[in-house]
Coordinates of C-alpha atoms and ligand atoms in Angstrom, one line a residue:
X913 CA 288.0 111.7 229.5
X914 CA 284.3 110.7 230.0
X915 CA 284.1 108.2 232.8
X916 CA 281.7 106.4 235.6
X917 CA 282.2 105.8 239.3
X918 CA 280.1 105.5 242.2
X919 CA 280.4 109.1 243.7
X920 CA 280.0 109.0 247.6
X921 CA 277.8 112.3 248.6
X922 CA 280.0 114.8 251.0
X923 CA 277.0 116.9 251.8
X924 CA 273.2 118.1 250.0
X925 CA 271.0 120.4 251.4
X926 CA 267.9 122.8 250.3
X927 CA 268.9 125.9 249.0
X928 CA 265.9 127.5 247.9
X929 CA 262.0 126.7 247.3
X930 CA 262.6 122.6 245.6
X931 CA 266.0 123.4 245.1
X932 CA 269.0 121.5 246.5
X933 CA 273.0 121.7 246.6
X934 CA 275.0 118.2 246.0
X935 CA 278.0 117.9 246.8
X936 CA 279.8 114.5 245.6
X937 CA 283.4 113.0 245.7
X938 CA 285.2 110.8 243.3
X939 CA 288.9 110.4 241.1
X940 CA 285.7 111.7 238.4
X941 CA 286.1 115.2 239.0
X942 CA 289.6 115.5 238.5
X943 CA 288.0 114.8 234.5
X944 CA 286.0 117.8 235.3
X945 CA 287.4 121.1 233.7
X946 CA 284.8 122.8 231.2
X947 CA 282.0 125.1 232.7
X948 CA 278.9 124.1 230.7
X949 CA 279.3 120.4 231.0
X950 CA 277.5 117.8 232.4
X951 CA 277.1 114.8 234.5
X952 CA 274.5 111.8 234.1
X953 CA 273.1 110.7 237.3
X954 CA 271.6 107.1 237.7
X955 CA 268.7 108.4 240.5
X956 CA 268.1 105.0 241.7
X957 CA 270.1 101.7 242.1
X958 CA 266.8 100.1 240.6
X959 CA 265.5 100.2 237.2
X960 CA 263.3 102.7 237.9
X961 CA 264.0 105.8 236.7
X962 CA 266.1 104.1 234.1
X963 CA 267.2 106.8 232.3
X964 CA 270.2 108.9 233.8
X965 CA 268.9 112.8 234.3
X966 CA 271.4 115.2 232.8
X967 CA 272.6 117.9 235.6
X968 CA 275.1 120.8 234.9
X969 CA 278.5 121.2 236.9
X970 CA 277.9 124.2 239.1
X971 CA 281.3 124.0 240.7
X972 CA 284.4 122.0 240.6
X973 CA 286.7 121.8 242.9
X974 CA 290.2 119.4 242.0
X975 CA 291.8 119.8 245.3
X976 CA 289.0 118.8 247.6
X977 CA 288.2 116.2 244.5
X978 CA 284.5 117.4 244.6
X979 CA 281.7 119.0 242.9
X980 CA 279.2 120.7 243.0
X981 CA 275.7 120.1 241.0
X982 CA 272.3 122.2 242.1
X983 CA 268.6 121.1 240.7
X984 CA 265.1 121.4 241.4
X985 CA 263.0 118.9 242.2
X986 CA 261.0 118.3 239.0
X987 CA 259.7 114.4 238.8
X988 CA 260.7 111.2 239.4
X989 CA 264.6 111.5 239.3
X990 CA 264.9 114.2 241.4
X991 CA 262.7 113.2 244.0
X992 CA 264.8 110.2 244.6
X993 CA 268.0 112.6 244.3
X994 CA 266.8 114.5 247.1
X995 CA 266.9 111.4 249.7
X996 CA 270.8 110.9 249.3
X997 CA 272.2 111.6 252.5
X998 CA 276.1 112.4 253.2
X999 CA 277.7 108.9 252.9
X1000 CA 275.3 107.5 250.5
X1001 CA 276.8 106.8 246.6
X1002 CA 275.4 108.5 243.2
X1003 CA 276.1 106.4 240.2
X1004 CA 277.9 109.5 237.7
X1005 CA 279.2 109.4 233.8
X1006 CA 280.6 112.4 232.7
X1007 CA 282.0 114.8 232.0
X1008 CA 279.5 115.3 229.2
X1009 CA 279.4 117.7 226.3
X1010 CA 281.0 120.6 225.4
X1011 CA 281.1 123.5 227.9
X1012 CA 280.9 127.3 227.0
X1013 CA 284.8 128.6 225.1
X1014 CA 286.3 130.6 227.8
X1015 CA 288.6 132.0 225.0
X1016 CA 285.9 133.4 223.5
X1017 CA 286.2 136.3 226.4
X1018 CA 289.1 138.4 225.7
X1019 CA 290.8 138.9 229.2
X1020 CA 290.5 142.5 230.3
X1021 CA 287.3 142.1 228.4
X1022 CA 283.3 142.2 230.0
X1023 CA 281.3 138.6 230.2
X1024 CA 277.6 139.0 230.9
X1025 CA 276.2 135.9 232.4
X1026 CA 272.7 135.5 232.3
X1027 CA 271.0 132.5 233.8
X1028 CA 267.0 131.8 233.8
X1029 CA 265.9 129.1 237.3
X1030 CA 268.1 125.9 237.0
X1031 CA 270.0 127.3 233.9
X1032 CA 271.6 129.4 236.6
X1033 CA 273.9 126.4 238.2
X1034 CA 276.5 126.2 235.1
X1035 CA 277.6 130.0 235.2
X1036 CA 278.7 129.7 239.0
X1037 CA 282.0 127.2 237.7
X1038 CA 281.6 129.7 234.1
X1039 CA 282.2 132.9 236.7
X1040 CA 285.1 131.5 238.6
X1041 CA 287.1 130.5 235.4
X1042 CA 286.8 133.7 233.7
X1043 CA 287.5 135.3 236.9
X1044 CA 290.8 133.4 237.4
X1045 CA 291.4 134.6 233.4
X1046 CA 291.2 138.4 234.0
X1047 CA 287.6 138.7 232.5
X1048 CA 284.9 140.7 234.0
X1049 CA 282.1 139.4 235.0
X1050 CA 278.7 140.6 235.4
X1051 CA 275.4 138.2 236.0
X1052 CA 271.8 138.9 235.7
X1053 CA 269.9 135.9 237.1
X1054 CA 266.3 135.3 236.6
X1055 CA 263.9 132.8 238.5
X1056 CA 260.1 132.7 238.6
X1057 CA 259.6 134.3 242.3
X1058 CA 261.7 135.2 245.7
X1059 CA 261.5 131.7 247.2
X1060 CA 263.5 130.1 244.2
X1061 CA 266.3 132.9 244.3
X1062 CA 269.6 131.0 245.1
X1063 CA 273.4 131.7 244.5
X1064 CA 273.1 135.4 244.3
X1065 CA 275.7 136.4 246.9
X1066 CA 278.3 133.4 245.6
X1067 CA 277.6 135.2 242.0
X1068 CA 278.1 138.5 243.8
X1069 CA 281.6 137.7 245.1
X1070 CA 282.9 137.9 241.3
X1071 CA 281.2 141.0 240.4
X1072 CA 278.2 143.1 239.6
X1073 CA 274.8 141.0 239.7
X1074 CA 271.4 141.7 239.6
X1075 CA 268.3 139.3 240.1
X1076 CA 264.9 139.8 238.3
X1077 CA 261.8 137.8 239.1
X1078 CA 258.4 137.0 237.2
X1079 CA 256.5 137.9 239.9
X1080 CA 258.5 141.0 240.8
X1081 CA 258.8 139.8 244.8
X1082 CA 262.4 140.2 244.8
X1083 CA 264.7 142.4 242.3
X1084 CA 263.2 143.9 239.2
X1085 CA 260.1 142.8 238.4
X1086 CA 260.5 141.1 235.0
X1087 CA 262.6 139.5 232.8
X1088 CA 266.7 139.3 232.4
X1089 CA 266.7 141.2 228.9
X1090 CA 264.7 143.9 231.1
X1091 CA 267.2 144.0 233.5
X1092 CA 269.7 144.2 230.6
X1093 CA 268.0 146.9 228.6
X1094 CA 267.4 148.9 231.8
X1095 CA 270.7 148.9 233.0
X1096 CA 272.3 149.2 229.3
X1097 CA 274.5 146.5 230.3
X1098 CA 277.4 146.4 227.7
X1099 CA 279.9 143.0 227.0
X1100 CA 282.3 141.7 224.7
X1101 CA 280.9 138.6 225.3
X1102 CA 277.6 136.7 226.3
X1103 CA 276.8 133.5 227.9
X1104 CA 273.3 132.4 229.2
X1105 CA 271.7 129.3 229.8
X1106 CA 268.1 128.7 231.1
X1107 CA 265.0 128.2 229.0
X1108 CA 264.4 128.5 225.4
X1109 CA 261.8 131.6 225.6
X1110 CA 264.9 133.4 227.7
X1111 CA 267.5 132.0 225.0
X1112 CA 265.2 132.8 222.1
X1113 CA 265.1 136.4 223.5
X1114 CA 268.6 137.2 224.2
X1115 CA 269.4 135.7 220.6
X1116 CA 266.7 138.0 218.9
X1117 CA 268.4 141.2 221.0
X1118 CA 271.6 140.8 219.8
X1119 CA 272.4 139.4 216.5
X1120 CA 275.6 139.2 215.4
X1121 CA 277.3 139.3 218.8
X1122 CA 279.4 136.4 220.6
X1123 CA 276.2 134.7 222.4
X1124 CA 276.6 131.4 223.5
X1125 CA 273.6 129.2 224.6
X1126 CA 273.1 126.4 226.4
X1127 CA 270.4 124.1 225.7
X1128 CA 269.1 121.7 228.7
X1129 CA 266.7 119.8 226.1
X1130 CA 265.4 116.4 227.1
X1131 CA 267.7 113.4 227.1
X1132 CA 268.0 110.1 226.6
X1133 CA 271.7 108.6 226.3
X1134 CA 273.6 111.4 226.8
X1135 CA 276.3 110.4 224.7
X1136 CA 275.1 110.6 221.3
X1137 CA 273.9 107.1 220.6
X1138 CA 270.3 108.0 220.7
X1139 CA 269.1 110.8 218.8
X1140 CA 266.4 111.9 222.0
X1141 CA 268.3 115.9 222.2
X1142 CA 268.2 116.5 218.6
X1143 CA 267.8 120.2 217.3
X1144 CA 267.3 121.4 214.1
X1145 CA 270.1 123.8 211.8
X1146 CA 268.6 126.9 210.4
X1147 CA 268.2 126.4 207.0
X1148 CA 268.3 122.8 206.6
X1149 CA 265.3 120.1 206.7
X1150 CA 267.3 117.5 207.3
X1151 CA 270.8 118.8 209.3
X1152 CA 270.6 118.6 212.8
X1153 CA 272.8 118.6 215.8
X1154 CA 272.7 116.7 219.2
X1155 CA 272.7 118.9 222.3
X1156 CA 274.4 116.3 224.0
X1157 CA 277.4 115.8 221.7
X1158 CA 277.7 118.6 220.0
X1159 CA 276.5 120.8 223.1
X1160 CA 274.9 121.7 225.0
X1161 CA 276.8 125.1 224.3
X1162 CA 275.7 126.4 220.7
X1163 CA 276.9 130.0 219.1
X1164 CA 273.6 131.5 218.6
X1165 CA 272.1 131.1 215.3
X1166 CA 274.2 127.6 215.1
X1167 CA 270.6 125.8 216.2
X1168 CA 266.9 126.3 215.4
X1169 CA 265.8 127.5 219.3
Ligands
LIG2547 C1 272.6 119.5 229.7 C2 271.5 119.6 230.7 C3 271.9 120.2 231.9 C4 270.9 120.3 233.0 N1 271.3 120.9 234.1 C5 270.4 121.0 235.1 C6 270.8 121.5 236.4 O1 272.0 121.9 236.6 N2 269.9 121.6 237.4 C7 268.6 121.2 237.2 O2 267.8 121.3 238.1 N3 268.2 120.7 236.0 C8 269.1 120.6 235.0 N4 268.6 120.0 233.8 C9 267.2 119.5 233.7 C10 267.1 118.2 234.4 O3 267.9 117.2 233.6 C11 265.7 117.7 234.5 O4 264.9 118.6 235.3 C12 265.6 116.3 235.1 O5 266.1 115.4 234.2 C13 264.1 116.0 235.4 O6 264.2 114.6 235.8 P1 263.0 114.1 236.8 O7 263.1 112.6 236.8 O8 263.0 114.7 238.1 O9 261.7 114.6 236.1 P2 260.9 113.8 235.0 O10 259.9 112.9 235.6 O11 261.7 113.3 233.9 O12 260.1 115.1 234.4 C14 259.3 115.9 235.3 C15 259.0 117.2 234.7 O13 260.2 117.9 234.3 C16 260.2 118.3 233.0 N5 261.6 118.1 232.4 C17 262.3 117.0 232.4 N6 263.5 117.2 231.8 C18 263.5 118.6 231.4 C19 264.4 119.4 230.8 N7 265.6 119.0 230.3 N8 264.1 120.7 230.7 C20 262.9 121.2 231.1 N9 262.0 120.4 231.7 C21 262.3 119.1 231.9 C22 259.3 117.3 232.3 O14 258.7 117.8 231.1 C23 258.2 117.1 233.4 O15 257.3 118.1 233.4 C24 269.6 119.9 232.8 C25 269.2 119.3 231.5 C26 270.2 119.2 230.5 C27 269.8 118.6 229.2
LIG2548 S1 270.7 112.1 224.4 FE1 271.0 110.4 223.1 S2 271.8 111.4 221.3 FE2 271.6 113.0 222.8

């Protein structure tokens, strides 16, 4: 059930180059249970930012009652995000959306994860579930350049991962799908999030597969109310679907990328 409370922050700290780990507790996260989904942060008890900025759930963790967002420091938002210390309170609604369908791995099958800079954060909770589920798990994680590599040893702790970057100062130089295409990676299933030039890529290289996508388009609401995250439906002028409702997870080929 979507809810909001007044989170209290248990720890945050820099991670890589503009790129910090929260940690908040609440009674929310026990709401928490699909990888993919989201949570709206108020950044400020002012006005200002007043919109809520959309973050993904990295981990959850019922027993301790936390969890676990990561994001870079873009604007406004998440300038002021970055000065909560341990103690302070984060205003939270969520769970939001609809995560990526675990069921859509057959267990004993092979899920490859592939992530592109903050798109990477959702597959870490995506990893451990489909883990616990008997699935394999491979990731291929791709961020612009050596300083903004993070979570590369948690991802390796559930199996085989590799890291690419633009600038080729750490892993292979170049793109995830190189990585993929080098490596011949194989999978029942694929699961990626990141942005839409990496989505658009992955969707082109394998029609007809199980790829699921996850969209971090702009928003407004977050719950469906005002039509800011709209995205088109191939072959329609005037369908559409809202990322926020009715993702941010889409089948590829469900939504014009
Ligand atoms: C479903 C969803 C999940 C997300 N999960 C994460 C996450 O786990 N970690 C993370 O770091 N970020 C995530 N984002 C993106 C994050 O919401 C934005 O980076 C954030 O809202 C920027 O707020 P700001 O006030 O700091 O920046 P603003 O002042 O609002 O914008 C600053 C700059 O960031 C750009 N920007 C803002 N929003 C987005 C966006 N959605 N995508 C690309 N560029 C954007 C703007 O164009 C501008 O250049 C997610 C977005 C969505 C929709
Ligand atoms: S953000 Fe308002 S409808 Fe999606």
């Amino acid at each position: 059930m979507i809810g909001r409370e007044r989170m209290t922050v248990a720890s945050q700290r820099l991670i890589a180059e503009r790129t910090y780990e929260l940690t908040l507790s609440g009674r929310l996260v026990q709401e928490m249970k699909q990888p993919g989904q989201f949570v709206h942060v108020k950044a400020a008890a002012s006005a200002d930012p007043l919109l809520r900025r959309p973050l993904s759930l990295c981990h959850i963790d019922h027993k301790q009652g936390q969890c676990t967002i990561i994001y870079r420091q873009e604007g406004k938002g998440t300038a002021l995000l970055t000065q909560k210390q341990p103690g302070d309170v984060v205003d939270v609604l969520g769970p939001l959306g609809n995560g990526f369908p675990l069921e859509a791995a057959p267990a004993g099958g092979r899920a490859l994860l592939v992530g592109g800079g903050i798109g990477v954060p959702p597959l870490y909770e995506l990893a451990k579930q489909l883990t616990k589920r008997g699935v394999e798990v491979v990731s291929v994680l791709g961020f612009q350049t050596k300083a903004a590599v993070f979570y590369e040893q948690e991802f390796a702790s559930f199996g085989e991962t590799y890291v690419a970057t633009d600038d080729g100062s750490y892993g292979t130089a170049g793109r995830v799908t190189d990585v993929i295409e080098a490596r011949s990676l194989e999978f029942d299933v694929l699961y990626a999030c990141g942005p839409k030039p990496m989505l658009r890529a992955l969707a082109e290289r394998f029609p007809n597969r199980p790829v699921y996508l996850s969209l971090e388009e702009r928003m407004g609401c977050g719950v469906g109310a005002c039509f800011a995250c709209v995205c088109h439906v191939p072959g329609s002028e005037t369908a559409y679907k809202k990322v926020c409702s009715d993702g941010p997870v889409f089948r590829a080929g469900e939504v014009v990328l």
